[in-house]
Coordinates of C-alpha atoms in Angstrom, one line a residue:
M1 CA 48.2 92.2 -168.3
P2 CA 45.7 90.7 -165.8
R3 CA 44.8 87.0 -165.8
A4 CA 41.6 85.1 -165.0
L5 CA 40.6 81.7 -163.4
L6 CA 37.1 80.4 -163.9
I7 CA 36.0 77.5 -161.8
V8 CA 32.7 75.7 -162.6
L9 CA 31.4 73.8 -159.6
D10 CA 29.4 71.3 -161.7
S11 CA 25.7 71.3 -160.6
V12 CA 26.0 73.6 -157.6
G13 CA 22.7 75.5 -158.2
I14 CA 21.1 78.0 -155.8
G15 CA 17.4 77.7 -156.4
G16 CA 14.9 77.0 -159.1
A17 CA 14.8 79.3 -162.1
E18 CA 11.6 81.1 -163.2
D19 CA 11.0 78.4 -165.8
A20 CA 11.9 75.5 -163.5
E21 CA 8.3 74.3 -163.6
A22 CA 8.5 73.5 -167.3
Y23 CA 11.4 71.1 -166.4
G24 CA 9.6 69.6 -163.5
D25 CA 12.0 71.4 -161.1
A26 CA 9.8 74.1 -159.4
G27 CA 11.2 74.3 -155.9
A28 CA 14.6 72.6 -156.5
D29 CA 17.4 74.2 -154.6
T30 CA 20.7 72.4 -154.5
V31 CA 22.7 74.4 -152.0
G32 CA 19.6 75.5 -150.0
H33 CA 18.3 71.9 -149.5
I34 CA 21.8 70.6 -148.6
A35 CA 22.2 73.3 -146.0
E36 CA 18.7 72.6 -144.6
A37 CA 19.4 68.8 -144.4
C38 CA 22.7 69.5 -142.6
A39 CA 21.1 71.9 -140.2
E40 CA 18.7 69.0 -139.3
G41 CA 21.6 66.7 -138.5
C42 CA 22.3 65.1 -141.9
G43 CA 25.5 63.0 -141.7
D44 CA 27.2 60.2 -143.5
Q45 CA 27.1 56.6 -142.3
A46 CA 30.8 56.6 -141.6
G47 CA 30.5 59.6 -139.3
L48 CA 33.1 61.5 -141.3
R49 CA 30.7 64.4 -142.1
Q50 CA 28.3 65.7 -139.5
G51 CA 26.5 68.8 -138.4
P52 CA 25.6 72.1 -140.1
L53 CA 27.0 73.0 -143.5
H54 CA 30.3 74.8 -142.9
L55 CA 31.5 77.0 -145.9
P56 CA 33.2 80.0 -144.3
H57 CA 35.2 81.0 -147.3
M58 CA 32.4 80.9 -149.8
T59 CA 30.1 82.5 -147.3
A60 CA 32.6 85.4 -147.0
L61 CA 32.5 85.6 -150.8
G62 CA 28.7 86.0 -150.7
L63 CA 27.4 82.5 -151.4
G64 CA 24.6 82.8 -148.9
L65 CA 23.7 86.3 -150.1
A66 CA 23.5 85.0 -153.7
A67 CA 21.3 82.1 -152.6
E68 CA 19.0 84.5 -150.7
A69 CA 18.8 86.8 -153.7
S70 CA 17.9 83.9 -155.9
T71 CA 15.3 82.3 -153.7
G72 CA 14.3 84.8 -151.0
R73 CA 15.6 82.4 -148.3
M74 CA 19.0 82.5 -146.6
P75 CA 20.3 78.9 -146.3
P76 CA 21.0 77.8 -142.8
G77 CA 24.6 78.6 -141.8
L78 CA 25.5 80.7 -144.9
A79 CA 24.7 84.2 -143.6
P80 CA 28.0 86.3 -143.6
Q81 CA 29.5 86.7 -140.1
G82 CA 31.9 89.5 -141.1
P83 CA 33.1 91.7 -143.9
L84 CA 32.7 90.3 -147.5
N85 CA 35.8 89.3 -149.3
G86 CA 34.4 89.3 -152.9
A87 CA 31.7 90.3 -155.2
W88 CA 28.5 88.1 -155.5
G89 CA 25.4 87.6 -157.6
Y90 CA 23.6 84.9 -159.5
G91 CA 23.1 83.9 -163.1
V92 CA 20.0 83.0 -165.0
E93 CA 20.2 80.5 -167.8
T94 CA 18.6 81.5 -171.1
S95 CA 19.6 78.3 -173.0
K96 CA 17.2 75.5 -173.6
G97 CA 17.8 72.5 -171.6
K98 CA 19.5 71.9 -168.2
D99 CA 22.6 69.9 -169.2
T100 CA 26.3 70.4 -169.2
P101 CA 26.9 71.7 -172.8
S102 CA 24.1 74.2 -172.5
G103 CA 25.4 75.7 -169.2
H104 CA 29.1 75.7 -170.2
W105 CA 28.5 77.1 -173.7
E106 CA 26.3 79.9 -172.3
I107 CA 29.0 80.7 -169.7
A108 CA 31.4 81.0 -172.6
G109 CA 29.1 83.3 -174.5
V110 CA 27.0 81.0 -176.7
P111 CA 23.5 80.4 -175.3
V112 CA 21.8 77.4 -176.8
T113 CA 18.8 78.7 -178.8
F114 CA 17.9 75.4 -180.5
D115 CA 16.2 72.3 -179.0
W116 CA 18.4 69.4 -178.1
G117 CA 17.3 65.9 -179.2
Y118 CA 16.3 63.4 -176.5
F119 CA 15.6 59.7 -176.5
P120 CA 12.1 58.6 -175.4
S121 CA 11.4 56.9 -172.0
T122 CA 10.5 53.6 -173.8
I123 CA 12.1 50.2 -173.9
P124 CA 13.8 50.0 -176.3
T125 CA 14.7 53.7 -176.2
F126 CA 17.0 54.1 -179.3
P127 CA 15.8 54.2 -182.9
E128 CA 16.3 50.9 -184.6
A129 CA 18.4 52.5 -187.4
L130 CA 20.8 54.0 -184.8
T131 CA 21.2 50.7 -182.9
T132 CA 21.7 48.7 -186.1
A133 CA 24.3 51.1 -187.4
L134 CA 26.2 51.1 -184.1
V135 CA 26.2 47.3 -184.0
E136 CA 27.4 47.0 -187.6
R137 CA 30.0 49.7 -187.6
G138 CA 31.3 48.7 -184.2
N139 CA 31.4 45.0 -185.1
L140 CA 29.4 44.1 -182.1
P141 CA 27.3 41.0 -181.2
G142 CA 24.6 43.4 -180.1
I143 CA 23.9 45.8 -177.2
L144 CA 22.6 45.6 -173.7
G145 CA 20.4 48.1 -171.8
D146 CA 18.7 50.3 -174.5
K147 CA 16.8 52.3 -171.9
H148 CA 16.9 55.2 -169.5
A149 CA 18.9 54.3 -166.5
S150 CA 21.3 55.3 -163.7
G151 CA 24.9 54.8 -164.7
T152 CA 25.8 52.8 -161.6
T153 CA 22.6 50.7 -161.5
I154 CA 22.8 49.6 -165.1
I155 CA 26.3 48.4 -164.7
D156 CA 25.2 46.3 -161.7
E157 CA 22.3 45.0 -163.8
F158 CA 24.2 44.1 -167.0
G159 CA 27.9 44.0 -166.0
A160 CA 28.1 40.2 -165.8
E161 CA 26.3 39.7 -169.1
H162 CA 28.4 42.3 -170.8
M163 CA 31.6 40.5 -169.8
R164 CA 30.1 37.1 -170.9
T165 CA 28.8 38.3 -174.3
G166 CA 31.0 41.2 -175.2
K167 CA 27.9 43.4 -175.8
P168 CA 28.4 47.0 -174.5
I169 CA 25.8 48.6 -172.2
V170 CA 24.1 51.5 -174.0
Y171 CA 21.7 53.7 -172.2
T172 CA 20.5 57.3 -171.8
S173 CA 18.9 59.7 -169.3
V174 CA 16.6 62.8 -169.5
D175 CA 19.7 64.7 -170.7
S176 CA 20.6 64.8 -174.4
V177 CA 23.1 61.9 -174.1
L178 CA 23.9 58.5 -175.4
Q179 CA 26.1 56.6 -172.9
I180 CA 28.1 53.5 -173.5
A181 CA 29.5 51.5 -170.6
A182 CA 32.1 48.8 -171.1
H183 CA 34.7 46.9 -169.0
E184 CA 38.1 48.5 -169.4
E185 CA 39.9 45.1 -169.5
S186 CA 37.5 42.6 -171.1
F187 CA 36.2 45.1 -173.7
G188 CA 39.1 47.5 -173.9
L189 CA 39.3 51.2 -173.2
E190 CA 40.4 52.3 -176.6
R191 CA 37.8 50.1 -178.2
L192 CA 35.2 51.8 -176.1
Y193 CA 36.4 55.3 -177.1
E194 CA 36.3 54.3 -180.8
L195 CA 32.8 53.0 -180.4
C196 CA 31.8 56.3 -178.9
R197 CA 33.3 58.1 -181.8
I198 CA 31.0 56.0 -184.1
G199 CA 28.1 56.8 -181.8
R200 CA 29.0 60.5 -182.0
E201 CA 28.6 60.5 -185.8
L202 CA 25.4 58.5 -185.6
C203 CA 23.8 60.8 -183.0
D204 CA 24.4 64.0 -185.0
E205 CA 21.1 63.7 -187.0
Y206 CA 19.2 63.2 -183.7
K207 CA 20.7 66.5 -182.3
I208 CA 22.2 64.6 -179.3
G209 CA 24.6 66.8 -177.3
R210 CA 27.0 64.2 -176.0
V211 CA 28.1 60.6 -176.4
I212 CA 29.8 59.5 -173.1
A213 CA 32.2 56.7 -172.6
R214 CA 31.6 55.1 -169.2
P215 CA 34.4 52.6 -168.5
F216 CA 34.3 50.3 -165.5
V217 CA 36.3 47.6 -163.8
G218 CA 35.6 44.7 -161.5
S219 CA 33.9 41.4 -161.6
P220 CA 30.5 39.8 -161.0
E221 CA 31.8 38.3 -157.8
A222 CA 33.5 41.4 -156.4
G223 CA 31.2 44.0 -158.0
F224 CA 31.8 46.7 -160.6
K225 CA 33.1 50.3 -160.2
R226 CA 33.3 53.1 -162.8
T227 CA 36.8 54.5 -163.4
G228 CA 38.1 58.0 -163.9
N229 CA 38.6 57.3 -167.7
R230 CA 35.2 58.7 -168.6
K231 CA 35.3 60.7 -171.9
D232 CA 32.7 62.9 -173.4
F233 CA 32.3 63.2 -177.2
A234 CA 30.3 66.5 -177.6
T235 CA 29.0 68.2 -180.6
P236 CA 30.9 71.5 -181.1
P237 CA 29.4 74.8 -180.1
P238 CA 27.5 76.4 -183.0
S239 CA 29.5 79.6 -182.9
D240 CA 32.7 81.1 -181.4
T241 CA 33.0 81.0 -177.6
I242 CA 35.3 83.0 -175.5
L243 CA 37.8 80.3 -175.9
D244 CA 37.9 80.9 -179.7
T245 CA 38.1 84.7 -179.0
L246 CA 41.1 84.3 -176.7
D247 CA 42.8 81.9 -179.1
K248 CA 42.4 84.3 -182.0
A249 CA 43.8 87.1 -179.7
G250 CA 46.9 84.9 -179.1
R251 CA 46.2 84.4 -175.4
S252 CA 47.3 81.4 -173.4
V253 CA 44.4 79.1 -172.4
V254 CA 44.5 76.1 -170.0
T255 CA 41.4 73.9 -169.6
V256 CA 41.1 71.5 -166.7
G257 CA 38.8 68.5 -166.2
K258 CA 36.1 67.8 -168.8
I259 CA 36.2 71.4 -170.3
G260 CA 38.1 70.0 -173.4
D261 CA 35.4 67.4 -174.0
I262 CA 32.5 69.8 -173.5
F263 CA 33.9 72.2 -176.1
A264 CA 34.8 69.4 -178.5
H265 CA 38.5 70.3 -178.0
R266 CA 38.1 73.5 -180.1
A267 CA 40.4 76.3 -178.9
T268 CA 40.8 74.6 -175.5
G269 CA 44.5 75.3 -175.3
R270 CA 46.5 73.1 -173.0
E271 CA 44.2 70.4 -171.7
I272 CA 44.7 68.8 -168.3
K273 CA 42.3 66.0 -167.3
P274 CA 43.0 64.6 -163.8
N275 CA 40.5 62.4 -162.0
G276 CA 38.4 64.0 -159.2
N277 CA 37.7 67.4 -157.8
D278 CA 40.8 67.7 -155.7
A279 CA 43.1 66.7 -158.5
C280 CA 41.4 69.1 -161.0
L281 CA 41.5 72.0 -158.5
S282 CA 45.2 71.3 -157.8
A283 CA 45.9 71.3 -161.6
A284 CA 44.1 74.6 -162.0
I285 CA 46.0 76.2 -159.1
A286 CA 49.3 74.8 -160.6
A287 CA 48.4 76.2 -164.0
M288 CA 48.1 79.7 -162.5
G289 CA 51.7 79.3 -161.3
D290 CA 53.1 79.7 -164.8
L291 CA 50.2 81.2 -166.7
P292 CA 51.5 84.1 -168.9
D293 CA 50.0 87.6 -168.6
G294 CA 46.6 87.9 -170.2
G295 CA 46.0 84.1 -169.8
F296 CA 43.0 82.2 -168.8
V297 CA 42.4 79.0 -166.9
F298 CA 39.0 77.3 -167.2
A299 CA 38.3 74.4 -164.8
N300 CA 35.3 72.1 -164.2
L301 CA 34.9 70.1 -160.9
V302 CA 32.6 67.3 -161.9
D303 CA 32.4 65.3 -158.7
F304 CA 29.6 67.4 -157.2
D305 CA 27.4 66.3 -160.1
S306 CA 28.6 62.8 -161.0
E307 CA 29.4 61.4 -157.6
F308 CA 26.8 63.1 -155.3
G309 CA 24.1 64.9 -157.2
H310 CA 23.1 62.1 -159.6
R311 CA 23.5 59.6 -156.7
R312 CA 21.3 61.7 -154.4
D313 CA 24.0 61.7 -151.8
I314 CA 23.3 64.7 -149.5
P315 CA 26.1 64.1 -147.0
G316 CA 28.6 63.3 -149.7
Y317 CA 27.6 66.5 -151.6
A318 CA 27.9 68.5 -148.4
A319 CA 31.4 67.1 -147.6
A320 CA 32.5 67.9 -151.2
L321 CA 31.4 71.5 -150.8
E322 CA 33.3 71.7 -147.5
T323 CA 36.4 70.2 -149.0
F324 CA 36.4 72.7 -151.8
D325 CA 35.8 75.6 -149.4
R326 CA 38.8 74.7 -147.3
R327 CA 41.0 75.0 -150.4
I328 CA 40.0 78.6 -151.3
P329 CA 43.0 80.0 -149.4
E330 CA 45.2 78.0 -151.8
I331 CA 43.5 79.6 -154.7
E332 CA 44.1 83.1 -153.2
A333 CA 47.8 82.3 -152.5
A334 CA 48.3 81.4 -156.2
L335 CA 47.1 84.8 -157.5
Q336 CA 49.2 87.7 -158.7
P337 CA 48.1 91.3 -158.4
G338 CA 45.3 92.0 -160.8
D339 CA 44.2 88.4 -161.2
L340 CA 40.4 87.6 -161.2
V341 CA 38.8 84.4 -159.9
I342 CA 35.2 83.5 -160.7
I343 CA 33.4 80.6 -159.1
T344 CA 30.1 79.5 -160.6
A345 CA 28.1 76.5 -161.8
D346 CA 26.4 75.2 -165.0
H347 CA 23.0 74.0 -163.6
G348 CA 21.7 72.3 -160.5
N349 CA 21.4 68.7 -159.3
D350 CA 19.5 68.9 -156.1
P351 CA 20.3 65.7 -154.2
S352 CA 17.0 65.9 -152.3
W353 CA 15.0 66.0 -155.5
P354 CA 13.1 63.0 -157.0
G355 CA 14.8 61.1 -159.7
T356 CA 18.5 61.2 -160.6
D357 CA 18.8 64.1 -163.1
H358 CA 19.9 67.7 -163.2
T359 CA 17.6 70.5 -161.9
R360 CA 16.9 73.8 -163.7
E361 CA 18.3 76.4 -161.3
H362 CA 20.0 79.7 -161.0
V363 CA 23.8 79.5 -160.4
P364 CA 26.0 81.5 -157.9
I365 CA 28.6 83.9 -159.3
L366 CA 31.3 84.6 -156.8
C367 CA 34.4 86.6 -157.8
F368 CA 37.5 87.8 -156.0
G369 CA 41.0 89.2 -156.6
S370 CA 43.0 92.2 -155.7
G371 CA 41.1 94.6 -158.0
V372 CA 37.6 93.3 -157.5
K373 CA 35.0 95.8 -156.1
L374 CA 33.4 94.1 -153.1
G375 CA 29.6 93.8 -153.0
T376 CA 26.7 92.7 -155.2
I377 CA 26.9 92.3 -159.0
G378 CA 23.1 91.6 -158.9
R379 CA 21.1 89.3 -161.0
R380 CA 22.8 88.5 -164.3
E381 CA 20.2 87.8 -167.0
S382 CA 22.5 85.3 -168.8
F383 CA 25.3 83.0 -167.9
A384 CA 27.1 84.7 -170.8
D385 CA 27.8 87.7 -168.5
I386 CA 30.4 85.5 -166.9
G387 CA 32.4 84.9 -170.1
A388 CA 32.0 88.6 -171.1
S389 CA 33.5 89.6 -167.8
V390 CA 36.4 87.3 -168.3
L391 CA 37.2 89.0 -171.6
A392 CA 36.7 92.4 -170.2
H393 CA 39.1 91.7 -167.4
V394 CA 41.9 90.3 -169.6
G395 CA 41.4 93.2 -172.1
V396 CA 40.0 91.3 -175.1
R397 CA 37.0 92.7 -177.1
N398 CA 33.9 90.6 -176.8
P399 CA 32.3 89.9 -180.2
G400 CA 29.6 87.7 -178.7
K401 CA 26.9 87.6 -176.1
G402 CA 26.9 88.8 -172.5
T403 CA 27.3 92.1 -170.5
P404 CA 30.3 92.3 -168.2
W405 CA 29.8 93.6 -164.6
L406 CA 33.4 94.8 -164.4

């Protein structure tokens, strides 16, 4: 039986969706604006990344063509220079919101039809009842923050006071999240996770999608730095995803990166959670090495979003894309005859855009493998077509949403 590998390049959007204006994102274009900035000489301060955006392997898979179909503009440097090596198209999100669960759940066949809850842009931002319960149940002396903030900025602002008082830093963003930052050593990592479990329970009535543990290390003198021990506590999908369908069919599933967290660890098979894009991609490639026939590997590469998109780091984002592109031959080498690879994204996070939040965008869909028909798969009217195509490829009936292109 054939196998499938699905890689989500977290936040690698290719142009504002038709409803982007409703989200304040009309004109956003993650890949297009990065390519334009690089064509104009964008480089990093260390001089390690300079010049035009160079993505030869994804370009040969149709990335530039997908971006052009999405926006009407070919990003500089992404026009194919030879024969295509894959099938290409772009996906349109039907879910409400522009956050991680919405995108991933829709990819897996469950578009979000309800409205997420969000915390207001006020100080304090959290309802008094929620804060009081979190303090009491968590046996805390209080909390710090209680506002919308960038995750790195708020640690710099409150890190020293947190270490002095033992009060965790609690904050949010325009996404449906409650985030809790605490020092791994002075507060304790497991204590932070337990506090987030309490927060998860408390946030259910507010329809908040995720409670995120944001551990950090360091000192007021040397500065603070977030670690790779982030953990997301997500509400579970409201109905069966393709992961549930594959589990019921007895298929082998491996999930890499934060996929397990996003799906609340339901039907997520063998979970592997390394730190960073390269480690996650290496784990996904290794998983293909012993994946049984009919199996599925589902990977998320979060650094594009967390390290570069939210931080509005255009050179860093460009370098991360180029690093991933260089490793595509490794993915190809790990495949068996009949295997399918799909590369896509869950939303945008245009690093040239105002603010620090996600952008409502179309996503690329690039697929390759020995049996893939080369050329366009066109505009896909839901991300759910991706999951439906995975099920069609591995020969499992799709009971949910989505229309396969295979």
